[in-house]
Amino acid sequence: MPDFHKIQYFLKAASVLNFTRAAQELYISPQALNKQIAQLEEELGGRLFLRTTRRVELTPFGRFVQEQFGLVQRQYEQACMAVSQYQSQVSHTLRIAFFQAISKKQVVHPLVQYLQADKPDLKVELIGGEIDQVNDWLLKGRADLLLTNIHQFEHWPGMHVVPFLTIPAQIIVSLYHPWVVKDQVTARDMAEYPILLLERKKELEPDSFYRNVKSRGRHYAPNFSSLLANLENDRHYGVFPRMFESMGWDRYKYFDLPEEYRFDFSLVAMYPESSPFTDLFSVLETIAQEGIIPLKM
């Protein structure tokens, strides 16, 4: 029977059909990934991939193996989530992950206070991280509740999403950018300068602004702090919401997006629809509907 790590390596390579990218996302070398795939092919008795210098594709056998092992991986992830949630419930510890750019003073701590007021014996563990990290923690059952920002193009099947605040995305530039003398920025202006983006593991939705925006180039930052640092470059522009109090808005100028590009971001709480804390989380709806937390962004 193949080692489960080999199955995971194969499924990652099969999903992206790019061995270099798959190795990066698995945090192993391309050589190690090639070796693991070769061993798996030998153990299973058939070729899984057809590879040329220009493309990688699955063989018919590879597609069958992907389908079967995909079932195994989903069952494994569901089991891990169930075990993690059970232990969390038994210990009365609620694990709240949050995108670390979100204000702890305005958002995270007040929400914790309301939840503990509803359930006084509740213990809370707070874990902050970058946006892909915290998303992954929720999806893999390492967190029970997620506080983050999402844009209107994102879809989260199996998750209950409670929006607290919705505001438009805006163009952000440093005070050294040539646009700083403008009153508005056009789509043509945007096409003449590079956009600065966060590196994301999640595939961009087909209708996403970030997939379809026309720009001179795309430069990527590994985390939000790096994005802000690189935004100081007088040739980049960013597009995100004014939702993070730590930014120091006097260091930037911001513009509304051209009409054809406009979209919104929401500050949300998110949790699995099957969560054992569903009854407790009903208070989140009350907070959102009544505007109990004075969010001033």
mmCIF file of C-alpha atoms in Angstrom:
data_model
loop_
_atom_site.group_PDB
_atom_site.id
_atom_site.type_symbol
_atom_site.label_atom_id
_atom_site.label_comp_id
_atom_site.label_asym_id
_atom_site.label_seq_id
_atom_site.Cartn_x
_atom_site.Cartn_y
_atom_site.Cartn_z
ATOM 1 C CA MET A 1 0.000 0.000 0.000
ATOM 2 C CA PRO A 2 1.461 3.392 -0.949
ATOM 3 C CA ASP A 3 2.638 5.752 1.762
ATOM 4 C CA PHE A 4 0.034 8.493 2.371
ATOM 5 C CA HIS A 5 2.610 11.229 1.765
ATOM 6 C CA LYS A 6 3.127 9.891 -1.761
ATOM 7 C CA ILE A 7 -0.629 10.073 -2.314
ATOM 8 C CA GLN A 8 -0.664 13.710 -1.159
ATOM 9 C CA TYR A 9 2.310 14.544 -3.395
ATOM 10 C CA PHE A 10 0.608 12.937 -6.377
ATOM 11 C CA LEU A 11 -2.692 14.747 -5.760
ATOM 12 C CA LYS A 12 -0.941 18.108 -5.534
ATOM 13 C CA ALA A 13 0.974 17.497 -8.780
ATOM 14 C CA ALA A 14 -2.213 16.247 -10.443
ATOM 15 C CA SER A 15 -4.162 19.336 -9.389
ATOM 16 C CA VAL A 16 -1.680 21.948 -10.670
ATOM 17 C CA LEU A 17 -0.033 19.924 -13.494
ATOM 18 C CA ASN A 18 3.216 21.748 -12.850
ATOM 19 C CA PHE A 19 5.917 19.870 -10.923
ATOM 20 C CA THR A 20 7.924 22.974 -10.002
ATOM 21 C CA ARG A 21 4.879 24.746 -8.587
ATOM 22 C CA ALA A 22 3.671 21.590 -6.830
ATOM 23 C CA ALA A 23 7.066 21.138 -5.174
ATOM 24 C CA GLN A 24 7.023 24.746 -3.963
ATOM 25 C CA GLU A 25 3.571 24.344 -2.417
ATOM 26 C CA LEU A 26 4.645 21.065 -0.785
ATOM 27 C CA TYR A 27 7.893 22.641 0.505
ATOM 28 C CA ILE A 28 10.062 19.959 -1.080
ATOM 29 C CA SER A 29 12.520 20.040 -3.975
ATOM 30 C CA PRO A 30 11.396 19.168 -7.531
ATOM 31 C CA GLN A 31 13.880 16.294 -7.466
ATOM 32 C CA ALA A 32 12.280 14.854 -4.310
ATOM 33 C CA LEU A 33 8.808 15.183 -5.854
ATOM 34 C CA ASN A 34 9.951 13.431 -9.038
ATOM 35 C CA LYS A 35 11.396 10.601 -6.950
ATOM 36 C CA GLN A 36 8.183 10.176 -4.936
ATOM 37 C CA ILE A 37 6.030 10.129 -8.081
ATOM 38 C CA ALA A 38 8.350 7.587 -9.758
ATOM 39 C CA GLN A 39 8.149 5.335 -6.699
ATOM 40 C CA LEU A 40 4.364 5.628 -6.642
ATOM 41 C CA GLU A 41 4.127 4.733 -10.331
ATOM 42 C CA GLU A 42 6.277 1.662 -9.666
ATOM 43 C CA GLU A 43 4.133 0.620 -6.698
ATOM 44 C CA LEU A 44 0.874 1.086 -8.623
ATOM 45 C CA GLY A 45 2.199 -0.505 -11.805
ATOM 46 C CA GLY A 46 1.426 2.252 -14.293
ATOM 47 C CA ARG A 47 2.366 5.726 -15.530
ATOM 48 C CA LEU A 48 0.485 8.573 -13.924
ATOM 49 C CA PHE A 49 1.740 11.514 -16.000
ATOM 50 C CA LEU A 50 2.716 12.275 -19.568
ATOM 51 C CA ARG A 51 5.430 14.924 -19.480
ATOM 52 C CA THR A 52 7.027 16.897 -22.277
ATOM 53 C CA THR A 53 9.153 20.032 -22.242
ATOM 54 C CA ARG A 54 5.999 22.099 -22.801
ATOM 55 C CA ARG A 55 3.266 20.493 -20.705
ATOM 56 C CA VAL A 56 2.268 17.941 -18.093
ATOM 57 C CA GLU A 57 -0.942 15.927 -18.276
ATOM 58 C CA LEU A 58 -2.451 12.924 -16.556
ATOM 59 C CA THR A 59 -2.645 9.554 -18.275
ATOM 60 C CA PRO A 60 -6.061 7.810 -18.245
ATOM 61 C CA PHE A 61 -4.677 5.689 -15.394
ATOM 62 C CA GLY A 62 -3.544 8.865 -13.639
ATOM 63 C CA ARG A 63 -7.028 10.381 -13.869
ATOM 64 C CA PHE A 64 -8.521 7.214 -12.353
ATOM 65 C CA VAL A 65 -5.952 7.233 -9.531
ATOM 66 C CA GLN A 66 -6.609 10.941 -8.909
ATOM 67 C CA GLU A 67 -10.338 10.262 -8.532
ATOM 68 C CA GLN A 68 -9.823 7.343 -6.148
ATOM 69 C CA PHE A 69 -7.109 8.918 -4.023
ATOM 70 C CA GLY A 70 -9.096 12.172 -3.958
ATOM 71 C CA LEU A 71 -11.824 10.306 -2.083
ATOM 72 C CA VAL A 72 -9.248 9.050 0.410
ATOM 73 C CA GLN A 73 -7.837 12.533 0.982
ATOM 74 C CA ARG A 74 -11.280 14.076 1.534
ATOM 75 C CA GLN A 75 -12.190 11.357 4.025
ATOM 76 C CA TYR A 76 -8.871 11.860 5.829
ATOM 77 C CA GLU A 77 -9.384 15.650 6.049
ATOM 78 C CA GLN A 78 -12.977 15.237 7.254
ATOM 79 C CA ALA A 79 -11.832 12.777 9.920
ATOM 80 C CA CYS A 80 -9.071 15.122 11.098
ATOM 81 C CA MET A 81 -11.545 18.008 11.288
ATOM 82 C CA ALA A 82 -14.075 15.923 13.221
ATOM 83 C CA VAL A 83 -11.458 14.777 15.753
ATOM 84 C CA SER A 84 -10.130 18.320 16.171
ATOM 85 C CA GLN A 85 -13.605 19.813 16.617
ATOM 86 C CA TYR A 86 -14.592 17.111 19.113
ATOM 87 C CA GLN A 87 -11.534 17.767 21.247
ATOM 88 C CA SER A 88 -12.122 21.522 21.068
ATOM 89 C CA GLN A 89 -15.728 21.093 22.195
ATOM 90 C CA VAL A 90 -14.831 18.746 25.056
ATOM 91 C CA SER A 91 -12.190 21.141 26.371
ATOM 92 C CA HIS A 92 -14.539 24.155 25.994
ATOM 93 C CA THR A 93 -11.767 25.937 24.101
ATOM 94 C CA LEU A 94 -12.785 28.017 21.105
ATOM 95 C CA ARG A 95 -9.917 28.510 18.661
ATOM 96 C CA ILE A 96 -10.288 31.805 16.815
ATOM 97 C CA ALA A 97 -7.986 32.478 13.881
ATOM 98 C CA PHE A 98 -7.750 36.008 12.524
ATOM 99 C CA PHE A 99 -6.005 37.747 9.658
ATOM 100 C CA GLN A 100 -3.348 39.658 11.569
ATOM 101 C CA ALA A 101 -3.949 42.933 9.692
ATOM 102 C CA ILE A 102 -7.396 43.144 11.344
ATOM 103 C CA SER A 103 -7.625 45.351 14.426
ATOM 104 C CA LYS A 104 -7.536 43.296 17.611
ATOM 105 C CA LYS A 105 -8.761 46.292 19.604
ATOM 106 C CA GLN A 106 -11.763 47.094 17.399
ATOM 107 C CA VAL A 107 -12.733 43.641 16.156
ATOM 108 C CA VAL A 108 -11.091 40.583 17.720
ATOM 109 C CA HIS A 109 -11.228 41.420 21.423
ATOM 110 C CA PRO A 110 -14.812 42.828 21.415
ATOM 111 C CA LEU A 111 -16.058 39.702 19.612
ATOM 112 C CA VAL A 112 -14.366 37.494 22.191
ATOM 113 C CA GLN A 113 -16.033 39.476 24.984
ATOM 114 C CA TYR A 114 -19.495 39.008 23.472
ATOM 115 C CA LEU A 115 -18.942 35.285 22.970
ATOM 116 C CA GLN A 116 -17.723 34.832 26.554
ATOM 117 C CA ALA A 117 -20.652 36.866 27.867
ATOM 118 C CA ASP A 118 -22.951 34.334 26.185
ATOM 119 C CA LYS A 119 -20.920 31.367 27.495
ATOM 120 C CA PRO A 120 -18.978 32.402 30.631
ATOM 121 C CA ASP A 121 -17.040 29.120 30.974
ATOM 122 C CA LEU A 122 -15.694 29.391 27.410
ATOM 123 C CA LYS A 123 -11.919 29.412 27.015
ATOM 124 C CA VAL A 124 -10.548 31.136 23.917
ATOM 125 C CA GLU A 125 -7.313 30.599 22.018
ATOM 126 C CA LEU A 126 -6.412 33.390 19.561
ATOM 127 C CA ILE A 127 -4.109 32.666 16.621
ATOM 128 C CA GLY A 128 -3.205 35.361 14.120
ATOM 129 C CA GLY A 129 -1.525 34.832 10.775
ATOM 130 C CA GLU A 130 -1.364 35.721 7.122
ATOM 131 C CA ILE A 131 -4.516 35.336 5.088
ATOM 132 C CA ASP A 132 -3.654 31.987 3.466
ATOM 133 C CA GLN A 133 -2.495 30.594 6.815
ATOM 134 C CA VAL A 134 -5.704 31.429 8.671
ATOM 135 C CA ASN A 135 -7.884 30.187 5.805
ATOM 136 C CA ASP A 136 -5.979 26.897 5.876
ATOM 137 C CA TRP A 137 -6.359 26.562 9.650
ATOM 138 C CA LEU A 138 -10.144 26.872 9.343
ATOM 139 C CA LEU A 139 -10.427 24.522 6.362
ATOM 140 C CA LYS A 140 -8.297 21.855 8.081
ATOM 141 C CA GLY A 141 -10.087 22.071 11.421
ATOM 142 C CA ARG A 142 -7.241 23.749 13.299
ATOM 143 C CA ALA A 143 -9.484 26.731 14.070
ATOM 144 C CA ASP A 144 -13.196 26.871 14.921
ATOM 145 C CA LEU A 145 -13.868 30.447 13.840
ATOM 146 C CA LEU A 146 -12.121 32.752 11.394
ATOM 147 C CA LEU A 147 -12.117 36.557 11.346
ATOM 148 C CA THR A 148 -10.871 37.844 8.014
ATOM 149 C CA ASN A 149 -11.700 39.955 4.986
ATOM 150 C CA ILE A 150 -13.019 38.503 1.741
ATOM 151 C CA HIS A 151 -13.921 40.067 -1.600
ATOM 152 C CA GLN A 152 -17.226 39.613 -3.373
ATOM 153 C CA PHE A 153 -15.856 37.118 -5.912
ATOM 154 C CA GLU A 154 -14.893 34.531 -3.292
ATOM 155 C CA HIS A 155 -16.956 31.401 -2.714
ATOM 156 C CA TRP A 156 -16.746 29.339 0.488
ATOM 157 C CA PRO A 157 -18.878 26.177 0.115
ATOM 158 C CA GLY A 158 -19.644 24.455 3.401
ATOM 159 C CA MET A 159 -18.913 27.619 5.391
ATOM 160 C CA HIS A 160 -21.308 29.993 7.128
ATOM 161 C CA VAL A 161 -20.207 33.585 6.543
ATOM 162 C CA VAL A 162 -21.363 36.489 8.748
ATOM 163 C CA PRO A 163 -20.452 39.933 7.316
ATOM 164 C CA PHE A 164 -19.872 42.744 9.843
ATOM 165 C CA LEU A 165 -18.772 45.485 7.470
ATOM 166 C CA THR A 166 -18.746 45.885 3.680
ATOM 167 C CA ILE A 167 -16.737 48.609 1.971
ATOM 168 C CA PRO A 168 -15.434 49.196 -1.567
ATOM 169 C CA ALA A 169 -11.984 48.182 -2.720
ATOM 170 C CA GLN A 170 -9.825 51.172 -3.571
ATOM 171 C CA ILE A 171 -6.618 51.965 -5.409
ATOM 172 C CA ILE A 172 -3.782 52.675 -2.959
ATOM 173 C CA VAL A 173 -0.515 54.426 -3.883
ATOM 174 C CA SER A 174 2.352 55.991 -1.962
ATOM 175 C CA LEU A 175 2.722 59.759 -1.816
ATOM 176 C CA TYR A 176 5.657 59.415 -4.236
ATOM 177 C CA HIS A 177 3.579 57.841 -7.001
ATOM 178 C CA PRO A 178 2.971 59.932 -10.159
ATOM 179 C CA TRP A 179 -0.779 59.542 -9.600
ATOM 180 C CA VAL A 180 -0.649 61.509 -6.363
ATOM 181 C CA VAL A 181 -1.463 64.727 -8.291
ATOM 182 C CA LYS A 182 -4.590 63.180 -9.836
ATOM 183 C CA ASP A 183 -8.164 63.445 -8.603
ATOM 184 C CA GLN A 184 -9.154 60.100 -10.130
ATOM 185 C CA VAL A 185 -7.518 57.111 -11.809
ATOM 186 C CA THR A 186 -8.813 55.566 -15.026
ATOM 187 C CA ALA A 187 -8.639 52.012 -16.353
ATOM 188 C CA ARG A 188 -6.147 53.283 -18.906
ATOM 189 C CA ASP A 189 -3.932 54.646 -16.114
ATOM 190 C CA MET A 190 -4.051 51.259 -14.387
ATOM 191 C CA ALA A 191 -2.992 49.494 -17.581
ATOM 192 C CA GLU A 192 0.196 51.585 -17.715
ATOM 193 C CA TYR A 193 1.527 50.665 -14.239
ATOM 194 C CA PRO A 194 2.218 47.370 -12.429
ATOM 195 C CA ILE A 195 -0.193 46.174 -9.748
ATOM 196 C CA LEU A 196 1.116 44.822 -6.447
ATOM 197 C CA LEU A 197 -0.622 41.642 -5.217
ATOM 198 C CA LEU A 198 -0.475 39.244 -2.304
ATOM 199 C CA GLU A 199 0.798 35.769 -3.133
ATOM 200 C CA ARG A 200 -2.176 33.442 -2.738
ATOM 201 C CA LYS A 201 -2.465 29.651 -2.838
ATOM 202 C CA LYS A 202 -6.165 29.774 -3.616
ATOM 203 C CA GLU A 203 -7.025 29.763 -7.310
ATOM 204 C CA LEU A 204 -8.512 33.064 -8.472
ATOM 205 C CA GLU A 205 -12.183 32.922 -9.388
ATOM 206 C CA PRO A 206 -12.854 33.411 -13.140
ATOM 207 C CA ASP A 207 -14.778 36.638 -12.512
ATOM 208 C CA SER A 208 -12.300 38.031 -9.984
ATOM 209 C CA PHE A 209 -11.027 41.561 -10.426
ATOM 210 C CA TYR A 210 -7.522 40.314 -9.702
ATOM 211 C CA ARG A 211 -7.663 37.859 -12.577
ATOM 212 C CA ASN A 212 -9.130 40.307 -15.089
ATOM 213 C CA VAL A 213 -7.571 43.681 -14.302
ATOM 214 C CA LYS A 214 -5.352 45.037 -17.087
ATOM 215 C CA SER A 215 -1.988 46.256 -15.823
ATOM 216 C CA ARG A 216 1.559 46.657 -17.057
ATOM 217 C CA GLY A 217 2.703 43.795 -14.866
ATOM 218 C CA ARG A 218 2.001 41.884 -11.659
ATOM 219 C CA HIS A 219 4.377 41.995 -8.723
ATOM 220 C CA TYR A 220 3.774 39.762 -5.701
ATOM 221 C CA ALA A 221 4.434 40.136 -1.969
ATOM 222 C CA PRO A 222 4.541 37.117 0.391
ATOM 223 C CA ASN A 223 2.533 38.821 3.165
ATOM 224 C CA PHE A 224 0.571 41.981 3.915
ATOM 225 C CA SER A 225 3.439 43.753 5.693
ATOM 226 C CA SER A 226 5.694 43.151 2.687
ATOM 227 C CA LEU A 227 2.944 44.392 0.387
ATOM 228 C CA LEU A 228 2.787 47.688 2.285
ATOM 229 C CA ALA A 229 6.576 47.991 2.261
ATOM 230 C CA ASN A 230 6.717 47.429 -1.487
ATOM 231 C CA LEU A 231 3.868 49.874 -2.015
ATOM 232 C CA GLU A 232 6.350 52.584 -1.076
ATOM 233 C CA ASN A 233 7.877 51.972 -4.514
ATOM 234 C CA ASP A 234 6.720 54.940 -6.597
ATOM 235 C CA ARG A 235 5.675 52.752 -9.548
ATOM 236 C CA HIS A 236 3.377 50.215 -7.898
ATOM 237 C CA TYR A 237 -0.272 50.465 -6.981
ATOM 238 C CA GLY A 238 -2.381 48.189 -4.806
ATOM 239 C CA VAL A 239 -6.109 47.450 -4.735
ATOM 240 C CA PHE A 240 -7.597 46.481 -1.373
ATOM 241 C CA PRO A 241 -9.968 47.913 1.273
ATOM 242 C CA ARG A 242 -9.227 50.589 3.861
ATOM 243 C CA MET A 243 -10.022 48.108 6.572
ATOM 244 C CA PHE A 244 -6.833 47.869 8.577
ATOM 245 C CA GLU A 245 -6.095 50.465 11.246
ATOM 246 C CA SER A 246 -2.346 49.778 11.343
ATOM 247 C CA MET A 247 -1.783 51.089 7.835
ATOM 248 C CA GLY A 248 -1.204 54.747 8.684
ATOM 249 C CA TRP A 249 -3.379 56.246 5.985
ATOM 250 C CA ASP A 250 -1.551 59.562 5.958
ATOM 251 C CA ARG A 251 1.295 57.754 4.144
ATOM 252 C CA TYR A 252 -0.872 56.883 1.124
ATOM 253 C CA LYS A 253 -3.336 58.338 -1.323
ATOM 254 C CA TYR A 254 -6.379 56.361 -2.340
ATOM 255 C CA PHE A 255 -8.795 56.508 -5.273
ATOM 256 C CA ASP A 256 -12.115 54.930 -6.144
ATOM 257 C CA LEU A 257 -11.797 52.236 -8.788
ATOM 258 C CA PRO A 258 -13.038 53.016 -12.317
ATOM 259 C CA GLU A 259 -16.685 52.017 -12.620
ATOM 260 C CA GLU A 260 -15.992 48.899 -14.705
ATOM 261 C CA TYR A 261 -13.662 47.542 -12.011
ATOM 262 C CA ARG A 262 -15.571 48.353 -8.820
ATOM 263 C CA PHE A 263 -16.115 45.631 -6.216
ATOM 264 C CA ASP A 264 -16.481 45.265 -2.445
ATOM 265 C CA PHE A 265 -14.675 43.674 0.464
ATOM 266 C CA SER A 266 -16.346 42.438 3.640
ATOM 267 C CA LEU A 267 -14.995 41.963 7.141
ATOM 268 C CA VAL A 268 -16.468 38.605 8.147
ATOM 269 C CA ALA A 269 -16.660 35.850 10.709
ATOM 270 C CA MET A 270 -16.610 32.411 9.098
ATOM 271 C CA TYR A 271 -17.148 28.919 10.460
ATOM 272 C CA PRO A 272 -18.083 25.442 9.125
ATOM 273 C CA GLU A 273 -21.802 24.784 8.724
ATOM 274 C CA SER A 274 -21.247 21.545 10.697
ATOM 275 C CA SER A 275 -19.508 23.329 13.586
ATOM 276 C CA PRO A 276 -20.257 22.042 17.128
ATOM 277 C CA PHE A 277 -20.291 25.725 18.197
ATOM 278 C CA THR A 278 -23.186 26.684 15.892
ATOM 279 C CA ASP A 279 -25.499 27.604 18.792
ATOM 280 C CA LEU A 280 -22.834 29.812 20.338
ATOM 281 C CA PHE A 281 -22.126 31.505 17.013
ATOM 282 C CA SER A 282 -25.736 32.716 16.735
ATOM 283 C CA VAL A 283 -24.592 35.744 18.723
ATOM 284 C CA LEU A 284 -22.445 36.744 15.730
ATOM 285 C CA GLU A 285 -25.587 37.350 13.678
ATOM 286 C CA THR A 286 -26.923 39.648 16.402
ATOM 287 C CA ILE A 287 -23.648 41.584 16.521
ATOM 288 C CA ALA A 288 -23.699 42.018 12.741
ATOM 289 C CA GLN A 289 -27.373 42.978 12.448
ATOM 290 C CA GLU A 290 -27.418 45.443 15.337
ATOM 291 C CA GLY A 291 -23.975 46.937 14.729
ATOM 292 C CA ILE A 292 -23.048 46.311 18.362
ATOM 293 C CA ILE A 293 -19.311 46.667 17.714
ATOM 294 C CA PRO A 294 -18.521 50.238 16.551
ATOM 295 C CA LEU A 295 -16.304 49.430 13.592
ATOM 296 C CA LYS A 296 -14.577 52.620 12.502
ATOM 297 C CA MET A 297 -12.363 51.978 9.509
#
